[in-house]
PDB file of C-alpha atoms in Angstrom:
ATOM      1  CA  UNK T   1     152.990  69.086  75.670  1.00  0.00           C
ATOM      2  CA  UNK T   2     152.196  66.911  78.359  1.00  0.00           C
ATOM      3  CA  UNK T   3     154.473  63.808  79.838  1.00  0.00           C
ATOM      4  CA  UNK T   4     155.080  61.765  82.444  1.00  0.00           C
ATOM      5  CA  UNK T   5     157.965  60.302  83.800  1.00  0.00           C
ATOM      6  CA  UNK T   6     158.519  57.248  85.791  1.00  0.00           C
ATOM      7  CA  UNK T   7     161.871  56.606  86.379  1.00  0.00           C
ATOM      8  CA  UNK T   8     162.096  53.034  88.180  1.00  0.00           C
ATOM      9  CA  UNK T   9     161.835  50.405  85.315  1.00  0.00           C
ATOM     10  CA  UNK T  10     161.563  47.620  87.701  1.00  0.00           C
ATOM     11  CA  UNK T  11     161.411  46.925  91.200  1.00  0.00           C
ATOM     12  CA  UNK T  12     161.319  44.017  93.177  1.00  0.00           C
ATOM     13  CA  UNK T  13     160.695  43.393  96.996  1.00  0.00           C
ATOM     14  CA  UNK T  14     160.166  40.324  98.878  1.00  0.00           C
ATOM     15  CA  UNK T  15     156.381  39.858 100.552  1.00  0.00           C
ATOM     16  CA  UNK T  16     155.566  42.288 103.043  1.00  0.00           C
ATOM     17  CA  UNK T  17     158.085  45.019 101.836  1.00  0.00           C
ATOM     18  CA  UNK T  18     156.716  48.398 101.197  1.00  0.00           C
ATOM     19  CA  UNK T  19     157.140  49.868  98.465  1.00  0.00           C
ATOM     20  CA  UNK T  20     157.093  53.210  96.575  1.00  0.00           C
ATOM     21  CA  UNK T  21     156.023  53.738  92.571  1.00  0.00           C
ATOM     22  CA  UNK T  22     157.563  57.337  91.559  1.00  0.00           C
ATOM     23  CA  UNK T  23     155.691  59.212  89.112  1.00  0.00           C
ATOM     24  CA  UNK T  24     156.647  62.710  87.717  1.00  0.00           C
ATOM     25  CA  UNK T  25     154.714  64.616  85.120  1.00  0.00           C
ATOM     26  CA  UNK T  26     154.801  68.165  83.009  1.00  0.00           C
ATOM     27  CA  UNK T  27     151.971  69.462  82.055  1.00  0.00           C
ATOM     28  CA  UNK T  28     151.268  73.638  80.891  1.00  0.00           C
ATOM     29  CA  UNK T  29     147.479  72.931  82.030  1.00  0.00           C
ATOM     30  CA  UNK T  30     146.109  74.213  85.165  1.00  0.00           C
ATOM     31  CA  UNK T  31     143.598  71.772  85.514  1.00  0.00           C
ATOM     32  CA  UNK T  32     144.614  68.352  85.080  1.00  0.00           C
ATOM     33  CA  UNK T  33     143.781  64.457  85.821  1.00  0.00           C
ATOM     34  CA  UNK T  34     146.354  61.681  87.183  1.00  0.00           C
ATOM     35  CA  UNK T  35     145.596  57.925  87.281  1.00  0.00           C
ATOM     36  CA  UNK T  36     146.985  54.901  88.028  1.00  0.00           C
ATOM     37  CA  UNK T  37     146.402  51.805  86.136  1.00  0.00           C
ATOM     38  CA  UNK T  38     147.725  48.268  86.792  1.00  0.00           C
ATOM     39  CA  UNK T  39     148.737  45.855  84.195  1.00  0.00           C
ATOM     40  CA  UNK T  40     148.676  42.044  85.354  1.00  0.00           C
ATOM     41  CA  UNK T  41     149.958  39.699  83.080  1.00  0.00           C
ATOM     42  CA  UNK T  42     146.981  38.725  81.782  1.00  0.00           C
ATOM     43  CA  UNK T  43     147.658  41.728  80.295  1.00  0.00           C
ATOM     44  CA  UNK T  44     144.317  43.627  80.856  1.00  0.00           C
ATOM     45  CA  UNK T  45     144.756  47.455  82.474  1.00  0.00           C
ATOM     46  CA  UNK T  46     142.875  47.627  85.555  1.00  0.00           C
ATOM     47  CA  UNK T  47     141.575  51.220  86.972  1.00  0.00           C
ATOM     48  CA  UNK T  48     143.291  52.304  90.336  1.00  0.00           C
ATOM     49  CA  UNK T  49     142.755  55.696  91.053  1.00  0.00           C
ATOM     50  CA  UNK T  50     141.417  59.012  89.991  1.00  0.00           C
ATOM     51  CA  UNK T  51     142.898  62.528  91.434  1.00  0.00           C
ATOM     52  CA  UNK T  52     142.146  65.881  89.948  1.00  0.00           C
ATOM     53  CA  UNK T  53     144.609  68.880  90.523  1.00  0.00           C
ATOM     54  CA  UNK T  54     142.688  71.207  92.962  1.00  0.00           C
ATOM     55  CA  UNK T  55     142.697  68.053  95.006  1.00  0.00           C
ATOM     56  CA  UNK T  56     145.609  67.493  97.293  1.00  0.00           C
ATOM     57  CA  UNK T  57     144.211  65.693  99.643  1.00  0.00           C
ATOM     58  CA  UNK T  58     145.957  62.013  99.742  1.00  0.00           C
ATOM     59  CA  UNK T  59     144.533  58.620  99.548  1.00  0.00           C
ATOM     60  CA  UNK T  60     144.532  55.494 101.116  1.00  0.00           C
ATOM     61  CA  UNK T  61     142.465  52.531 100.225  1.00  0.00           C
ATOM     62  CA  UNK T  62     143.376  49.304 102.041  1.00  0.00           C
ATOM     63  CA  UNK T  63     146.887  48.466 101.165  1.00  0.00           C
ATOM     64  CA  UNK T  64     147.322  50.960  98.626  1.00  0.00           C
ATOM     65  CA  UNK T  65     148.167  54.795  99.148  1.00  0.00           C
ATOM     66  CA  UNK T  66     148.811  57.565  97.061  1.00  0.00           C
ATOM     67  CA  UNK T  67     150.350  60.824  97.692  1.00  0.00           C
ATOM     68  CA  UNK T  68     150.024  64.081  95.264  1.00  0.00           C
ATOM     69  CA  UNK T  69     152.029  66.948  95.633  1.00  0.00           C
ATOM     70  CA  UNK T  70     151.341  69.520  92.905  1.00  0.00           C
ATOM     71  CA  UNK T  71     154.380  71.968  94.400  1.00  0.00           C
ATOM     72  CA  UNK T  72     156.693  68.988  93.147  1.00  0.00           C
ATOM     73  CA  UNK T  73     154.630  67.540  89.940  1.00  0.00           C
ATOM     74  CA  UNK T  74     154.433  64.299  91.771  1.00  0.00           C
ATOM     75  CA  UNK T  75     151.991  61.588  92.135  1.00  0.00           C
ATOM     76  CA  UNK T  76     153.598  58.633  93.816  1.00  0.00           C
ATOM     77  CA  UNK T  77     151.649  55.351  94.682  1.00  0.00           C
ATOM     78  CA  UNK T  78     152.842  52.912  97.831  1.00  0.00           C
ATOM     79  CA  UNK T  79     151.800  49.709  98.075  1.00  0.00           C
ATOM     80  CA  UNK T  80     152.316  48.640 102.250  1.00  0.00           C
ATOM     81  CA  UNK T  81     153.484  45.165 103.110  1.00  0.00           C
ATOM     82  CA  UNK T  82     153.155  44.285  99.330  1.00  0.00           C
ATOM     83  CA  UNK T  83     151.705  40.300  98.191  1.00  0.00           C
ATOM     84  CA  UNK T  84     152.784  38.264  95.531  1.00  0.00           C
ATOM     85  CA  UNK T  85     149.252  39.293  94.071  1.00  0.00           C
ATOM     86  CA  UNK T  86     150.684  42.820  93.384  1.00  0.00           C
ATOM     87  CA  UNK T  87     153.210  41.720  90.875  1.00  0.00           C
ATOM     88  CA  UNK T  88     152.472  43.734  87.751  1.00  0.00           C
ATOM     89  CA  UNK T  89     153.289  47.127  85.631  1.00  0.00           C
ATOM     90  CA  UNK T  90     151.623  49.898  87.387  1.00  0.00           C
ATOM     91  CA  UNK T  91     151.360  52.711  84.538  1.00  0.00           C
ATOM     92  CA  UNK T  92     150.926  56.563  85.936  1.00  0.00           C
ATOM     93  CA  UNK T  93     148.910  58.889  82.865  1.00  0.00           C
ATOM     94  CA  UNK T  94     148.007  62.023  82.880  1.00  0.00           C
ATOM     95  CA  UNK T  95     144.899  63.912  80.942  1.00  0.00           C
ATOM     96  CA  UNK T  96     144.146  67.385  80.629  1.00  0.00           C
ATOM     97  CA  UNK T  97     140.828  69.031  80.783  1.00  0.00           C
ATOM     98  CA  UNK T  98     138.672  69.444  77.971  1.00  0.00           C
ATOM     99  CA  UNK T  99     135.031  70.998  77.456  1.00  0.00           C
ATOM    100  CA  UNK T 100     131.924  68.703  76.251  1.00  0.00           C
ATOM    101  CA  UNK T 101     132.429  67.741  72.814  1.00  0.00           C
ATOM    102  CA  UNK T 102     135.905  66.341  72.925  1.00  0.00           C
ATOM    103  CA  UNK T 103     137.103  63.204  74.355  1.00  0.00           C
ATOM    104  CA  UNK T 104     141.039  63.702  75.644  1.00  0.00           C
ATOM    105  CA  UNK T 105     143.684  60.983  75.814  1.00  0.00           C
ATOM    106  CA  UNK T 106     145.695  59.796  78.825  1.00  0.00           C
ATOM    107  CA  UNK T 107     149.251  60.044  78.300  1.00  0.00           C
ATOM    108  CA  UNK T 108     151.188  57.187  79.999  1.00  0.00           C
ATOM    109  CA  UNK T 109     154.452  56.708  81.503  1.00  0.00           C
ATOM    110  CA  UNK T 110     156.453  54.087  80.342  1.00  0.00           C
ATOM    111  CA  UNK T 111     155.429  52.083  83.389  1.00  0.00           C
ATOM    112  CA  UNK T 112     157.188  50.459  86.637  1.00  0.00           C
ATOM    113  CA  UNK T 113     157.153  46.941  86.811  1.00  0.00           C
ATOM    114  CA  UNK T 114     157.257  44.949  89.589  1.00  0.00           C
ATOM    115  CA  UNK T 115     158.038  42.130  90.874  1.00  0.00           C
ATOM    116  CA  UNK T 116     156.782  40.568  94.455  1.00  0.00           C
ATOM    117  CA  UNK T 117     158.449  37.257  95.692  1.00  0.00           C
ATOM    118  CA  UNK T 118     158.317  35.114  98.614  1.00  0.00           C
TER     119      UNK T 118
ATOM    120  CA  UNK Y   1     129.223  45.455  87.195  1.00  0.00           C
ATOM    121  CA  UNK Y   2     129.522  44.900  82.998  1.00  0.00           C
ATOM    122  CA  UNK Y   3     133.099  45.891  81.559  1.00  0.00           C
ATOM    123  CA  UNK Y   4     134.182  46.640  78.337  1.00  0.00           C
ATOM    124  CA  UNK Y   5     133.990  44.389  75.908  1.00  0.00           C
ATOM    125  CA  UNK Y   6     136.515  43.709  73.247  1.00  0.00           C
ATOM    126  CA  UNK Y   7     136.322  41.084  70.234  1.00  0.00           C
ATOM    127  CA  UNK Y   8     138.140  39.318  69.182  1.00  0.00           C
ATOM    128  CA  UNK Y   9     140.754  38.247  71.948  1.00  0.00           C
ATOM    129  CA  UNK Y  10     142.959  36.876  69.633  1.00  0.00           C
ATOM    130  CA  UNK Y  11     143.629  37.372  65.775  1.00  0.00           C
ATOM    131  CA  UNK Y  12     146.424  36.343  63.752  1.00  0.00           C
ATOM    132  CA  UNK Y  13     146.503  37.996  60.256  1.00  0.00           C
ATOM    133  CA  UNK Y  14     149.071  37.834  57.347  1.00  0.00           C
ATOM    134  CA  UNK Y  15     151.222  41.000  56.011  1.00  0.00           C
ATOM    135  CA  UNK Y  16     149.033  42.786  53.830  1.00  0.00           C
ATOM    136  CA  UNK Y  17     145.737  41.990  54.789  1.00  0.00           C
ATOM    137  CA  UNK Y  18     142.817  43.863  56.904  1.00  0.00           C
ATOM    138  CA  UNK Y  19     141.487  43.491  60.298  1.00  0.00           C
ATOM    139  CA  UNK Y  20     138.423  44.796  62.309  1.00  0.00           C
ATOM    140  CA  UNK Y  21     138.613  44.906  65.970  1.00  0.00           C
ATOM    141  CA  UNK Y  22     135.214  45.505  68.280  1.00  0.00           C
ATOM    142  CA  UNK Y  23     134.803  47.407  71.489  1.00  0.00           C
ATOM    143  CA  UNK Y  24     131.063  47.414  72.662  1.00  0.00           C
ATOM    144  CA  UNK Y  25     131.657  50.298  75.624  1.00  0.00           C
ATOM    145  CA  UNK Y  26     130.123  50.021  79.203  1.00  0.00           C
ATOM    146  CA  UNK Y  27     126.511  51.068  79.009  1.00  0.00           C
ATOM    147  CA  UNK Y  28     125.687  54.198  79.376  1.00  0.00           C
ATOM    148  CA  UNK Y  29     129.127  55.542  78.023  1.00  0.00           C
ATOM    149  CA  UNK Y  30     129.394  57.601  74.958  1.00  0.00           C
ATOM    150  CA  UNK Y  31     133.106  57.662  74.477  1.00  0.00           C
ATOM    151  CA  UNK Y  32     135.118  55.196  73.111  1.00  0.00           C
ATOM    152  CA  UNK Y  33     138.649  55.557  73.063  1.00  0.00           C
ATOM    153  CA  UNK Y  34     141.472  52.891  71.294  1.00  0.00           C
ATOM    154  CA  UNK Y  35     144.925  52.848  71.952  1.00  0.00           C
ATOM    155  CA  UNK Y  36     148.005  50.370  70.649  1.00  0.00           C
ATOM    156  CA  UNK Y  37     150.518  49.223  73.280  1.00  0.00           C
ATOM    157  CA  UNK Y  38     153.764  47.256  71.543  1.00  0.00           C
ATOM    158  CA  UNK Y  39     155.488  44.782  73.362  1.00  0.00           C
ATOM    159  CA  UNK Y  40     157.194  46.134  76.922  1.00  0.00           C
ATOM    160  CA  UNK Y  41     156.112  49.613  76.295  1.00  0.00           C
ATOM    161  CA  UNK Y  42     153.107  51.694  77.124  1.00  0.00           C
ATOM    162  CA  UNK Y  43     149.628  52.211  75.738  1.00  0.00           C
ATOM    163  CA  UNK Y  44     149.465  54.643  72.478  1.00  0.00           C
ATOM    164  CA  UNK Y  45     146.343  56.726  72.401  1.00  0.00           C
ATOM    165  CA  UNK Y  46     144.905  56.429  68.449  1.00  0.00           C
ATOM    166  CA  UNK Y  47     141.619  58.316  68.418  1.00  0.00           C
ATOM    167  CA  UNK Y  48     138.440  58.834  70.524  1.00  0.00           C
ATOM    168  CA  UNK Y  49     135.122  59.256  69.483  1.00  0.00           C
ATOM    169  CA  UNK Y  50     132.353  60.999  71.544  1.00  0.00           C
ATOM    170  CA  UNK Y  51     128.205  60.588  71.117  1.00  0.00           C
ATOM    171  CA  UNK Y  52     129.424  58.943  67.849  1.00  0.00           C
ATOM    172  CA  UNK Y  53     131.441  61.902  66.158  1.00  0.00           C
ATOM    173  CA  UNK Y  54     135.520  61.391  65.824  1.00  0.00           C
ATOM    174  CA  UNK Y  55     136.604  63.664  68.919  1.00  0.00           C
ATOM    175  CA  UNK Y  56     140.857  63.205  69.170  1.00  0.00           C
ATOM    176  CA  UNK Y  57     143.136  61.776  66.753  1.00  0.00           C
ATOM    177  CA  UNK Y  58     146.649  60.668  67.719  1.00  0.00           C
ATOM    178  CA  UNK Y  59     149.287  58.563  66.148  1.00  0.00           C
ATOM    179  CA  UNK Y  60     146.569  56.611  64.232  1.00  0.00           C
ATOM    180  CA  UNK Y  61     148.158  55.364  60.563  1.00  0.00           C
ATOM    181  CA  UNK Y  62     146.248  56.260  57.963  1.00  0.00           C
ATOM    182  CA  UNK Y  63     146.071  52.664  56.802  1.00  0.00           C
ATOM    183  CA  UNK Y  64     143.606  52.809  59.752  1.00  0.00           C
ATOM    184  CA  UNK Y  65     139.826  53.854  60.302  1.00  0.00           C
ATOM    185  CA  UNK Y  66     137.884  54.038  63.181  1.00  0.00           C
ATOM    186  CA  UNK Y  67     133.865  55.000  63.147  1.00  0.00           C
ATOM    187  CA  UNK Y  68     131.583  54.677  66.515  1.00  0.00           C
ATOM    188  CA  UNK Y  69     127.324  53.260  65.798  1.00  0.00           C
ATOM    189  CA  UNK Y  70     124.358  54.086  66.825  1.00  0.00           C
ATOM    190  CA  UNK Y  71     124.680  52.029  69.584  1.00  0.00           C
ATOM    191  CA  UNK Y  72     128.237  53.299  70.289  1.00  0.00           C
ATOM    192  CA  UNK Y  73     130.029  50.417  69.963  1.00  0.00           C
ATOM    193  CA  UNK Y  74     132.998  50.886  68.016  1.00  0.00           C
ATOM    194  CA  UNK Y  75     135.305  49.070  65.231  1.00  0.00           C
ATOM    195  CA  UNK Y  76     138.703  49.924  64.380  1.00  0.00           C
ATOM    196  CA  UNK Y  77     139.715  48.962  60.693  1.00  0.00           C
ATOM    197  CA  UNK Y  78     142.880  48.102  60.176  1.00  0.00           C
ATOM    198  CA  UNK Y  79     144.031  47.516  56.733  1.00  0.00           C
ATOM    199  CA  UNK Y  80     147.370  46.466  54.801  1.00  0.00           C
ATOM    200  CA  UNK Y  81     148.632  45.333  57.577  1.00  0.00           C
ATOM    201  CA  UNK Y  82     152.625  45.326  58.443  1.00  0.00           C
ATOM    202  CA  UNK Y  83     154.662  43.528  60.753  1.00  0.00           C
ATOM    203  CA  UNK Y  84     155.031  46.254  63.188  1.00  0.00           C
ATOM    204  CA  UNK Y  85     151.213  46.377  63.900  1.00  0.00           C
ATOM    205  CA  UNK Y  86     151.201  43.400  66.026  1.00  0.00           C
ATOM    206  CA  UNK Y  87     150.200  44.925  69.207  1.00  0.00           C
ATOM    207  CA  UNK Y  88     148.098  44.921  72.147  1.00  0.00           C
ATOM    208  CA  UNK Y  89     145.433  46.822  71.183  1.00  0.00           C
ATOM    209  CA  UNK Y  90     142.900  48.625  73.631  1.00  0.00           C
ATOM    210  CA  UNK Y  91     139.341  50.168  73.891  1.00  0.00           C
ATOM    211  CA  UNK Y  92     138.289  52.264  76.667  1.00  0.00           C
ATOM    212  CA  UNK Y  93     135.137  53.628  77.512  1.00  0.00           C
ATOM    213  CA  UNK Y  94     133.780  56.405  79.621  1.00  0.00           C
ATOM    214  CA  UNK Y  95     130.909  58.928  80.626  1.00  0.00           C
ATOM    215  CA  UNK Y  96     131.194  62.375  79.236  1.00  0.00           C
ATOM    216  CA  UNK Y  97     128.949  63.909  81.866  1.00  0.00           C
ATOM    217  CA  UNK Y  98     129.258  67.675  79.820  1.00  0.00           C
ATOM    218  CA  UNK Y  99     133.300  67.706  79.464  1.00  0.00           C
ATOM    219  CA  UNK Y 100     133.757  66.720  83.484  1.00  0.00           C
ATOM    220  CA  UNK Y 101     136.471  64.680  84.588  1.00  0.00           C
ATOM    221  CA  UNK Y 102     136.097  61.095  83.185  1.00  0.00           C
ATOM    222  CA  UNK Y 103     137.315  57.956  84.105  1.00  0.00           C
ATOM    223  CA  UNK Y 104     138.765  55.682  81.712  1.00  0.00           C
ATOM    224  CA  UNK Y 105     137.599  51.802  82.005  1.00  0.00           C
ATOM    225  CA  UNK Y 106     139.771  49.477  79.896  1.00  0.00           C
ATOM    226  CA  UNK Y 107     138.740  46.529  78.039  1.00  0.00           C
ATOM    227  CA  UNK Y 108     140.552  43.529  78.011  1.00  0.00           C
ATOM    228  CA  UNK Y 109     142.684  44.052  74.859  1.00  0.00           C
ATOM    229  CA  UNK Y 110     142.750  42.724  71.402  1.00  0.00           C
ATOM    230  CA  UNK Y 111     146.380  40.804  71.060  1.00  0.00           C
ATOM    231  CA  UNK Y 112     146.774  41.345  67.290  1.00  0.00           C
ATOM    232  CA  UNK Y 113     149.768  39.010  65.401  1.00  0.00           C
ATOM    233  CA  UNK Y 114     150.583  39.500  61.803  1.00  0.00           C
ATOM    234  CA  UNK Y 115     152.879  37.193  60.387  1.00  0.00           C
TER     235      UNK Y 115
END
């Protein structure tokens, strides 16, 4: 069975704070996909990122940055010097492998919200 | 770039009666997936079609049908409705590309009220 686990229901910074989504996940599957998906609230889930497990390397793209570690089951997303823009539910899922034919689902954690000020 | 598209946006039904959401997928994609997100929790996978054939079936009710056209758009049934089926409810497209890894692009959600 797969899950995944994010433990921080809600965070909030201030502007310009970094700041670290946690996300944990089990999975029996040696091959495996992890995303990231934000939720605004408009309410619309908007695709972040991508990583497959042979693929360790980290990511950054702009403000955002993402670090995998497959020795720990972790796939944590920071967001540096963070904007009121951010403010949302970031939701980590995982999906397993399947051959052609089949169409997997992406099992979600129960989400981190957060919350930017001024 | 087009998005997928989900219709309608809104829909307020009584207890009791049916519904029928539509997802019209990004072109070129021949998966459709739909998934049911309650209020403060996270999205529920339902069921997934591929090249128009039922591929994954999750915690879909069975007061609930799905089927994926021709022109793989997609329409989730939704009948004798209940209370607790007032969700958010999801469509997702992606590329198969032979059983690869896939990315999947949200629409913008069907917000679903039954009174």
């Amino acid at each position: 069975a797969q899950k995944v686990t994010q433990a921080q229901t809600e965070i909030s910074v201030v502007e310009k704070e970094d700041v670290t989504l946690d996300c944990v996940y089990e999975t029996r599957d040696t091959t495996y996909y992890l995303f990231w998906y934000k939720q605004p609230p408009s309410g619309e889930l908007v695709f972040l990122i991508r990583r497959n497990s042979f693929d360790e390397q980290n990511e950054i793209s702009g403000r955002y940055s993402w670090n995998f570690q497959k020795s720990t089951s972790s796939f944590n997303f920071t967001i540096t010097a963070s904007q009121v823009v951010d403010s949302a539910v970031y939701f980590c899922a995982l999906r397993n492998v399947t051959g052609a034919g089949t169409a997997s689902k992406l099992t979600f954690g129960t989400g981190t919200r957060l919350q930017v000020t001024l | 770039a087009a998005g997928v598209i989900q219709s309608p946006r809104h829909l307020i039904k009584e207890k009791r009666e049916t519904a029928t959401l539509k997802c019209y997928p990004i072109p070129r994609h021949d998966t459709v997936y739909w998934y049911q997100q309650g209020p403060g929790q996270d999205p529920q996978f339902l069921i997934s079609f591929y090249e128009k054939m039922q591929s994954d079936k999750g915690s879909i009710p069975d007061r609930f049908s799905a089927q994926q056209f021709s022109d793989y758009h997609s329409e989730l049934n939704m009948s004798s409705l209940e209370l607790g089926d007032s969700a958010l409810y999801f469509c997702a497209s992606s590329l198969r590309r032979g059983g690869l890894g896939d990315t999947q692009y949200f629409g913008p959600g069907t917000r679903l009220t039954v009174l």
